[in-house]
Coordinates of C-alpha atoms in Angstrom, one line a residue:
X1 CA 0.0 0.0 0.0
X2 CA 1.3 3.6 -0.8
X3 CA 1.8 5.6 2.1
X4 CA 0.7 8.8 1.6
X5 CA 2.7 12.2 2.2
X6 CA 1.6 14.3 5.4
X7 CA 0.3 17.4 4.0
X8 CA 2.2 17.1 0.8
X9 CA -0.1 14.3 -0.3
X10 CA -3.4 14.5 2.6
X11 CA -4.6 17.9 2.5
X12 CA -6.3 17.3 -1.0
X13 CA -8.0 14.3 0.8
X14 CA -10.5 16.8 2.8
X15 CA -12.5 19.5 2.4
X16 CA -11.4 23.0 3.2
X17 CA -13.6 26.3 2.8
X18 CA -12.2 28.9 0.2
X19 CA -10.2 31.7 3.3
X20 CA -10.6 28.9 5.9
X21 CA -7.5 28.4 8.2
X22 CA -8.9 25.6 10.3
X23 CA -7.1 25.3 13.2
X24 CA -10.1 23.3 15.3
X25 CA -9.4 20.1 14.5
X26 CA -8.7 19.5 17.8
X27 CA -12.6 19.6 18.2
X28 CA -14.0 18.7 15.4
X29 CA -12.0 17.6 12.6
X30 CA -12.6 18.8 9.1
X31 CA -14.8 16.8 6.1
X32 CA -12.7 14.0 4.4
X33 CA -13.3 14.0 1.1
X34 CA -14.4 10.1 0.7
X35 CA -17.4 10.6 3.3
X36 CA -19.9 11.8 1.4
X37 CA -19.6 8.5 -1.1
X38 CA -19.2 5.8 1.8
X39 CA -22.3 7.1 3.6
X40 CA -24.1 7.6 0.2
X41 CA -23.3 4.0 -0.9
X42 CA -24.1 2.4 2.6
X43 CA -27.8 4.8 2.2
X44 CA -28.7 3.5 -1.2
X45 CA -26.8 0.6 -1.7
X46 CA -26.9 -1.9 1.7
X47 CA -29.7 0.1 3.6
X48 CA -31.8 0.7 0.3
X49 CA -31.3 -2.4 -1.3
X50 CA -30.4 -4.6 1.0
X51 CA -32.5 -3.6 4.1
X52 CA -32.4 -5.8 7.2
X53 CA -30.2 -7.8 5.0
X54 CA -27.5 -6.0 5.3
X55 CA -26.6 -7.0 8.9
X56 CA -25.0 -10.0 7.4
X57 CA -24.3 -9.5 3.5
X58 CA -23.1 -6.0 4.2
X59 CA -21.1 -6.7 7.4
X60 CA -23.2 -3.9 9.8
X61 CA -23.3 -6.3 13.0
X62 CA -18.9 -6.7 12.8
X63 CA -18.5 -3.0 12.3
X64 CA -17.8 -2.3 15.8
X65 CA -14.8 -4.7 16.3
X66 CA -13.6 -4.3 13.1
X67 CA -13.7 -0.8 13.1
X68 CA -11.7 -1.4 16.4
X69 CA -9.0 -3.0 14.8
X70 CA -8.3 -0.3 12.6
X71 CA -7.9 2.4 15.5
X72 CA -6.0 0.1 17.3
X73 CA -3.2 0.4 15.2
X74 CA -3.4 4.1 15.9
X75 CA -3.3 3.6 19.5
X76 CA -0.4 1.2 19.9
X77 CA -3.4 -2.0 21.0
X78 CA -3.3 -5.3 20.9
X79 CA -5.8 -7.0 17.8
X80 CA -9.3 -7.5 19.3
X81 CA -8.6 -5.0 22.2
X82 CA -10.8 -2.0 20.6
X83 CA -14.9 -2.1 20.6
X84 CA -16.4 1.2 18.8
X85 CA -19.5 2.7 19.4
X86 CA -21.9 4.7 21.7
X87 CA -20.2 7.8 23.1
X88 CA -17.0 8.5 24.9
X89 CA -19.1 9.6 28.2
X90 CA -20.5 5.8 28.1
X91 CA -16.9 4.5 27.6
X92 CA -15.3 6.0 30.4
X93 CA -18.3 4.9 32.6
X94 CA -17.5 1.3 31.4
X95 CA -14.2 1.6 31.6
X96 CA -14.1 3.0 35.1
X97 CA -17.3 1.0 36.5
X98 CA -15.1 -2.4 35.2
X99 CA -11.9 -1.0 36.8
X100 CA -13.5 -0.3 40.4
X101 CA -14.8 -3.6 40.4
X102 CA -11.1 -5.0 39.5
X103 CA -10.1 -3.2 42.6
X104 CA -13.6 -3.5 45.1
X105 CA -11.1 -3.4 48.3
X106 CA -9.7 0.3 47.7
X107 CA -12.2 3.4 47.5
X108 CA -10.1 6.5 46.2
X109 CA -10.7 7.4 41.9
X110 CA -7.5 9.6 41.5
X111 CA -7.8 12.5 38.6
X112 CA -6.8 15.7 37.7
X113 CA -8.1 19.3 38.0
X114 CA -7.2 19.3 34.1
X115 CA -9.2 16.3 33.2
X116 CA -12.3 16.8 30.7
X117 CA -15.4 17.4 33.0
X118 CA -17.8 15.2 31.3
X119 CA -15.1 12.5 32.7
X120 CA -15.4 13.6 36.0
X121 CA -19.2 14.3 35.7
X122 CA -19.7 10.3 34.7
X123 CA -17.4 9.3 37.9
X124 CA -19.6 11.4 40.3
X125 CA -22.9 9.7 38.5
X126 CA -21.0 6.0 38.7
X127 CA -20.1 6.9 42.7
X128 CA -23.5 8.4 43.9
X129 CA -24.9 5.0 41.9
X130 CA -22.9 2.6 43.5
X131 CA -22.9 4.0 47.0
X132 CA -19.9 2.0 48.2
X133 CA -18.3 5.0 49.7
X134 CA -16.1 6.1 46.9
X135 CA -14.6 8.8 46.8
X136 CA -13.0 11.3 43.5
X137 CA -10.3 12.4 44.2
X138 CA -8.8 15.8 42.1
X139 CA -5.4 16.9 42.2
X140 CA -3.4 19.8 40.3
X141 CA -2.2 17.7 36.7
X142 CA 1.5 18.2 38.2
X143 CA 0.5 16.8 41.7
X144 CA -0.5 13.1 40.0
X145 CA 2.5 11.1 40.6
X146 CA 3.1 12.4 43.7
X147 CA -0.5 11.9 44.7
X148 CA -0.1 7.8 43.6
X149 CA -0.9 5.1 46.8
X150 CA -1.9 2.3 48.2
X151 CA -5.4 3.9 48.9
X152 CA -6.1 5.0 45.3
X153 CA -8.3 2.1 43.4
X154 CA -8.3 4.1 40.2
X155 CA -6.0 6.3 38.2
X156 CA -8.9 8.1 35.7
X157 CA -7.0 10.7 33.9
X158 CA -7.4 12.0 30.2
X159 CA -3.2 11.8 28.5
X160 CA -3.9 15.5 27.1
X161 CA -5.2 18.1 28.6
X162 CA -8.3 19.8 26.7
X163 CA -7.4 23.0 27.8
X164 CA -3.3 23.3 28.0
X165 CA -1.9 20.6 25.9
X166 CA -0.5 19.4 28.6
X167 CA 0.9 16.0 28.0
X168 CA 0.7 13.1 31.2
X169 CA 3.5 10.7 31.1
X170 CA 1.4 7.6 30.2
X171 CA 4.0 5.0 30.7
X172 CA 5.7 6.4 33.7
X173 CA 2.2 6.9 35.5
X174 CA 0.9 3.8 34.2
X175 CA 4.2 1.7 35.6
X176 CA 4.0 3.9 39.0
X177 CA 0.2 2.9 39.6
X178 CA 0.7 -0.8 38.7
X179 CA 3.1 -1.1 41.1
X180 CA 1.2 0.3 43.9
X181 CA -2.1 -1.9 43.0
X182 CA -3.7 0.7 40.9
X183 CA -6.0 0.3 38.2
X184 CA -5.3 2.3 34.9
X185 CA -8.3 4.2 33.1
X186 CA -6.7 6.7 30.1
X187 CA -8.6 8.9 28.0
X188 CA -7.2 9.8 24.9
X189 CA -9.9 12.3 23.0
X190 CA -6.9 14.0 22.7
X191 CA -4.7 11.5 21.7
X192 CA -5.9 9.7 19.3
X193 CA -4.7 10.5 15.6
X194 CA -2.5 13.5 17.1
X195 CA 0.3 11.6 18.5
X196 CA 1.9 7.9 19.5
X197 CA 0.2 6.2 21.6
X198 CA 1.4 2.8 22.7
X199 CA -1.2 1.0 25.4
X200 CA 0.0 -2.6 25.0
X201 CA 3.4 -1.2 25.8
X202 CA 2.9 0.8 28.9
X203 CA 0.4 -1.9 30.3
X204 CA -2.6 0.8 30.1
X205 CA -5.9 -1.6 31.7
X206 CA -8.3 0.9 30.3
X207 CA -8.8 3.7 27.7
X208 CA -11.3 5.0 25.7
X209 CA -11.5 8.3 23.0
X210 CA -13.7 9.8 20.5
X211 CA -13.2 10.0 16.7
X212 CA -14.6 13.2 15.5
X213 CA -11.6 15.0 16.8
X214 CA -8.1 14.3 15.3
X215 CA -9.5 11.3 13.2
X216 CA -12.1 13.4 11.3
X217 CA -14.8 11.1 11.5
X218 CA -18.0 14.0 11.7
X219 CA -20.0 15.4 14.7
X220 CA -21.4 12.9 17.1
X221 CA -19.1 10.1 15.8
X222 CA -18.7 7.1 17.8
X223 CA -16.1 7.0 20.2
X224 CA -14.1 3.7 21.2
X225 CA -13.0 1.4 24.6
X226 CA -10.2 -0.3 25.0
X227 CA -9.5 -3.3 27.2
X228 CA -6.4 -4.9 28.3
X229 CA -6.9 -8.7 26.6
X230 CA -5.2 -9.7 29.9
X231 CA -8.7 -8.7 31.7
X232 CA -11.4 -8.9 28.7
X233 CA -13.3 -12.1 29.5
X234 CA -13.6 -10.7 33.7
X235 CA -14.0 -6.9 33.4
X236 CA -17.9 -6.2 34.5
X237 CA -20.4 -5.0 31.6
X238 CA -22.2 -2.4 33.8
X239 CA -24.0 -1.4 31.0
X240 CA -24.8 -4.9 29.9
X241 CA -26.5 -4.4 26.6
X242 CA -28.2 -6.7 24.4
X243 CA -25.5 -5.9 21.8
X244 CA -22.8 -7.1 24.5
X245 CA -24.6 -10.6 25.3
X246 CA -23.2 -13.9 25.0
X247 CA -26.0 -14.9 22.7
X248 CA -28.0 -11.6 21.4
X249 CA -30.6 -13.4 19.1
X250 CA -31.5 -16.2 21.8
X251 CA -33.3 -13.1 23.7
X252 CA -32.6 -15.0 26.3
X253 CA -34.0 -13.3 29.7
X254 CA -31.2 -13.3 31.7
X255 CA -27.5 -11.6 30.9
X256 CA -24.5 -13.7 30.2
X257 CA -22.0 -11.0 28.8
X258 CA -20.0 -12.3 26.0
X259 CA -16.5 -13.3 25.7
X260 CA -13.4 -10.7 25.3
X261 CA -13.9 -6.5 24.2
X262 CA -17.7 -8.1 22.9
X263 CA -18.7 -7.8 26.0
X264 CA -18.5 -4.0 25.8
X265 CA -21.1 -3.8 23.5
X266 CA -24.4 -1.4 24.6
X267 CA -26.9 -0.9 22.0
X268 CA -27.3 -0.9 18.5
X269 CA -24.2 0.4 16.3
X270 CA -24.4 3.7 14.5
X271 CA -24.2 2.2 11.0
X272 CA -24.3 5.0 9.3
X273 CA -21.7 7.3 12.0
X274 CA -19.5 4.3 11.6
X275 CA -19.3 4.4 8.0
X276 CA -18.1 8.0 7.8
X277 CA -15.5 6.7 10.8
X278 CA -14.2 4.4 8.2
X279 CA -14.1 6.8 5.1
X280 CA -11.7 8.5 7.0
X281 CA -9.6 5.3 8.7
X282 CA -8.6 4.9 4.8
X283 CA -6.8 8.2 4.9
X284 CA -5.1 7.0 8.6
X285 CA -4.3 3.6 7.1
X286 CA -1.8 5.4 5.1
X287 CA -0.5 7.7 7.0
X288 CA 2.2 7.1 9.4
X289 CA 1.2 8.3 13.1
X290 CA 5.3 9.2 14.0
X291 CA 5.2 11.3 10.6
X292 CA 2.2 13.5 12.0
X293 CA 3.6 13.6 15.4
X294 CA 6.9 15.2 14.1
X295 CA 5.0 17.7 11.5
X296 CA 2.6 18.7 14.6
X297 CA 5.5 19.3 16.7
X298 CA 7.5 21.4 14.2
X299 CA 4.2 23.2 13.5
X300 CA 3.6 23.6 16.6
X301 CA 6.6 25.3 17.5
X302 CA 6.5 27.7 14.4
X303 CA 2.9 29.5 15.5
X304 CA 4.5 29.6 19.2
X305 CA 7.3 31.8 17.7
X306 CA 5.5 33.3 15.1
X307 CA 2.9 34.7 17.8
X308 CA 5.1 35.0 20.8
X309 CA 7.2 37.5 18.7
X310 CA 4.0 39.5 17.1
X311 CA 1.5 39.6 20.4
X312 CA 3.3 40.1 23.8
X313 CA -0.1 40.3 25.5
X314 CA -0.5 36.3 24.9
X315 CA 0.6 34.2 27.4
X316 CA 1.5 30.7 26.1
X317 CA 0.0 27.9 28.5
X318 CA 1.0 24.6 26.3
X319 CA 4.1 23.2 27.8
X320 CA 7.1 24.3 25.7
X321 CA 9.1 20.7 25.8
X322 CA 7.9 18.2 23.2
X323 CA 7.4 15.3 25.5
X324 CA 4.9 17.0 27.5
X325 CA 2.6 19.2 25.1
X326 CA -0.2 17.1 22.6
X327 CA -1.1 18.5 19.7
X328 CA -2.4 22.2 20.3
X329 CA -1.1 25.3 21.6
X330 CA -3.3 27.2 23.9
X331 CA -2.5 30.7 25.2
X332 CA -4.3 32.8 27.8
X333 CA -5.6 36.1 27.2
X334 CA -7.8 38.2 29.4
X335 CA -10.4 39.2 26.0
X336 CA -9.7 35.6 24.6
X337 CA -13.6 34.4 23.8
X338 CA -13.9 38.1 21.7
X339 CA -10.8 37.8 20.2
X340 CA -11.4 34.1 19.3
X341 CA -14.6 35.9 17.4
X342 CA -12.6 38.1 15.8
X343 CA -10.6 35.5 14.6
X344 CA -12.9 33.4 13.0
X345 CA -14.5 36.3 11.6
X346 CA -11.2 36.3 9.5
X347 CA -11.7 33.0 8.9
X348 CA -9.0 31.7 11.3
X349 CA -11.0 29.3 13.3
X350 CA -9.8 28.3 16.5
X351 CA -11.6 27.8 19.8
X352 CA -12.1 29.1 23.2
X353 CA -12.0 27.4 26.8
X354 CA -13.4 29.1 30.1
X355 CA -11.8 31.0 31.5
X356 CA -9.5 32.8 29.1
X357 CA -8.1 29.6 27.0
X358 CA -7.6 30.7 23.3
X359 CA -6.9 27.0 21.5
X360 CA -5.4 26.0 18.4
X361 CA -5.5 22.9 16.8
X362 CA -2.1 21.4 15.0
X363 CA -3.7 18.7 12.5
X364 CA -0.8 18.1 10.0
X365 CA -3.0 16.3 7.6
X366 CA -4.1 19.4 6.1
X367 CA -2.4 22.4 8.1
X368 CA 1.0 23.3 6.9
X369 CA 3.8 26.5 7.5
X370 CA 2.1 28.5 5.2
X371 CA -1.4 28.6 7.1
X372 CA 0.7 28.8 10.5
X373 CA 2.3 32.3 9.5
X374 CA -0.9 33.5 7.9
X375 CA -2.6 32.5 11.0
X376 CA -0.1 34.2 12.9
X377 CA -0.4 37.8 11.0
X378 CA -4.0 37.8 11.4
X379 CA -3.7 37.2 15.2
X380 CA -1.7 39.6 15.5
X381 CA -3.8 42.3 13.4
X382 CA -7.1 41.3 15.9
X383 CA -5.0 41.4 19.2
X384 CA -2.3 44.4 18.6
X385 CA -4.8 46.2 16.3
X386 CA -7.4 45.5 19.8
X387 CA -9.9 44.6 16.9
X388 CA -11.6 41.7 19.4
X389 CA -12.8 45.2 21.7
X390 CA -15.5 45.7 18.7
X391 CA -19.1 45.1 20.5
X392 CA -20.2 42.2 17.8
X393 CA -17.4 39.7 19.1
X394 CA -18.6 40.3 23.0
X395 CA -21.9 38.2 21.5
X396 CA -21.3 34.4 23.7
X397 CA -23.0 32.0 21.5
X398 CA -24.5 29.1 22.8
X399 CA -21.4 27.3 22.1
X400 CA -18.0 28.8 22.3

C-alpha cells in the first residue's frame, strides 16, 4: 500500500472552505473528502437495497470490532482489544465501572483538575450510583505522581489536557500505579490520531476516545474502549446491553456477557456514524502516526514563535518541551472568547476554553507552514490592532 505524504499528499484528501485556516481540528476535525460517497453508498446501496439484509451481507453487525481493529493500530493496541461505538461519556463509565470492580477493596478514583469534565461528571454519577463509599479524588495535573498510593483504586486521567496541551507521562504513570495496586483508566480524545500512543506497551488496563476529533470522523461520531486482553473475558459490563450478550438473538432473559472487548457492547451500532468513521480510517491507514507527530511538533513550535514575537499580551500555557505538550497550543488572554470571534470572523478558526483559553489545533493532515504564519499575521492584526474590543465579538454564542 502507498503511504501517503503528510500534508504534501493529505490535504487534497479533505474539504477545506475557500479563506478557511482551520485550526479546530482538535474539536471537530474537518470533512474527508471520501465521506460523502461511503455514507451515500451504505444509504442506497446496503440500507436501500439490501434492508435488514445488510446486517450479514453488508457486514453492519462486525462493524464495531472491526472498526476497532483499525484504530488500534493508531493507538499502539493489541488485535481485538478496541470495541467502537456509543459515546466517549459511556466508555469512560464502562471503563471506570469495570476497573473499580477489579479493585472493590480500595475506594479513592485519582484525577486531575485538568481532566475533561464530562469525565469527572460520569465518575460522580458512577459513585452516587454505586454508593460504596467512593470517593474522586482531584489533584493539580503536576500533583499526579506524587499523589499515587496504596489507597487510590483508580488512576482516571485524560493523557492530554483539553485545555493546556498538557501532556501526562502515560507509561511512567501507568508503571508507577501498577506497582502500587492501581487500576489504569486513560482517556485519549486528545490523543488519538494527534500523537503515539502505545497502550499494550505501557500496560494501560483501560482507555477510551472519540473519533470526531483528530480522526475526522463527523459530529457525534462514535467513540471507542479499550480493554487490556489480559482482563477482557472478567472486566464487569455495567451497561450490559443486548449488543454485549453472549447470545444476542437467543433473547434470552437473563444476561450472560460475552466473551473478550464483545462484551462492551451497549446498543445498537451507529451504522451510518461508523461508515463516515471508516471513510476517513482509509486516509489514517496510510499515514504514518510518527510522521504526523513530528509535523505537529514542528508546526507547533512555528505558531508559538511566530505569535510570541508579534502579540506580547498572549501568554502561552501549552508546555514548551515536546514530550509533555499534545497536539495544540493554547494561550491565555484576558479578551480571549472576543478575540477568538474576531478571529474566526477572519476565517482563522480556532476555539475558546473558560476562562480565558484561546486554542489551536495542529492537525498536520491538512495544516502546513504557510497557514501557520498566515494565521499568525492575522492574530496579530485582531489582538495588537485590539480589533476583538468591537461590540459584535462580546456576543457568547451558545457554544464557544
Amino acid at each position: 500500500m502507498t503511504r501517503y505524504r503528510v500534508y504534501d499528499d493529505t490535504k487534497a484528501l479533505f474539504h477545506l472552505p475557500e479563506g478557511v485556516i482551520y485550526l479546530d481540528g482538535n474539536s471537530l476535525g474537518a470533512l474527508p473528502l471520501g465521506v460523502a460517497e461511503r455514507v451515500g453508498r451504505v444509504i442506497t446501496t446496503e440500507w436501500g437495497n439490501e434492508l435488514i439484509r445488510a446486517w450479514n451481507s453488508a457486514g453492519w453487525y462486525a462493524q464495531p470490532r472491526h472498526v476497532g481493529d483499525r484504530i488500534a493500530r493508531l493507538i499502539g493496541a493489541e488485535p481485538g482489544s478496541v470495541m467502537v461505538g456509543d459515546t466517549l461519556s459511556l466508555k469512560v463509565y464502562q471503563a471506570l465501572a469495570a476497573a473499580l470492580d477489579m479493585n472493590a477493596s480500595r475506594k479513592v478514583v485519582l484525577s486531575d483538575t485538568g481532566n475533561f469534565p464530562t469525565d469527572l461528571y460520569m465518575a460522580e454519577g458512577l459513585i452516587a450510583t454505586l454508593e460504596r463509599g467512593h470517593q474522586l479524588r482531584l489533584v493539580a495535573p503536576e500533583e499526579i505522581e506524587s499523589a499515587l498510593s496504596e489507597e487510590i483504586a483508580v488512576l482516571y486521567v485524560t493523557q492530554v489536557d483539553y485545555r493546556t496541551g498538557r501532556r501526562h507521562d502515560m507509561a511512567k504513570l501507568t508503571g508507577k500505579a501498577h506497582a502500587l495496586g492501581i487500576v489504569t483508566v486513560w482517556d485519549l480524545a486528545h490523543s488519538a490520531g494527534a500523537l503515539s500512543v502505545d497502550l499494550a506497551g505501557c500496560g494501560v488496563d483501560f482507555a477510551a476516545g472519540c473519533t470526531y476529533k483528530y480522526l475526522n470522523a463527523g459530529p457525534g461520531a462514535p467513540a471507542f474502549l479499550y480493554v487490556s486482553p489480559r482482563h477482557a473475558d472478567d472486566a464487569r459490563a455495567a451497561l450490559s446491553g443486548w449488543m454485549g450478550h453472549a447470545k444476542p438473538f437467543a433473547f434470552e432473559l437473563a444476561y450472560a456477557a460475552a466473551g473478550g472487548v464483545e462484551r462492551m457492547r451497549v446498543g445498537t451500532p451507529p451504522v451510518l456514524a461508523m461508515a463516515a468513521l471508516e471513510a476517513s480510517l482509509d486516509i489514517w491507514d496510510r499515514v504514518d502516526i510518527n510522521e504526523v507527530r513530528t509535523r505537529s511538533l514542528a508546526l507547533g513550535d512555528l505558531l508559538i514563535a511566530e505569535v510570541e514575537r508579534r502579540c506580547r499580551s498572549l501568554r502561552l500555557v501549552t508546555p514548551r518541551a515536546h514530550e509533555r505538550r499534545g497536539s495544540q497550543v493554547s494561550f491565555a488572554f484576558e479578551g480571549g472568547y472576543a478575540a477568538m470571534q474576531a478571529l474566526i470572523a477572519r476565517g482563522v478558526i480556532g476555539d475558546f476554553r473558560a476562562p480565558d483559553i484561546m486554542r489551536f489545533g495542529i492537525t498536520p493532515l491538512y495544516i502546513g507552514e504557510s497557514e501557520i504564519v498566515r494565521a499568525a499575521e492575522i492574530i496579530e492584526e485582531v489582538i495588537v490592532g485590539e480589533v476583538w474590543r468591537r461590540p459584535e465579538y462580546q456576543i457568547v454564542n451558545a457554544v464557544t
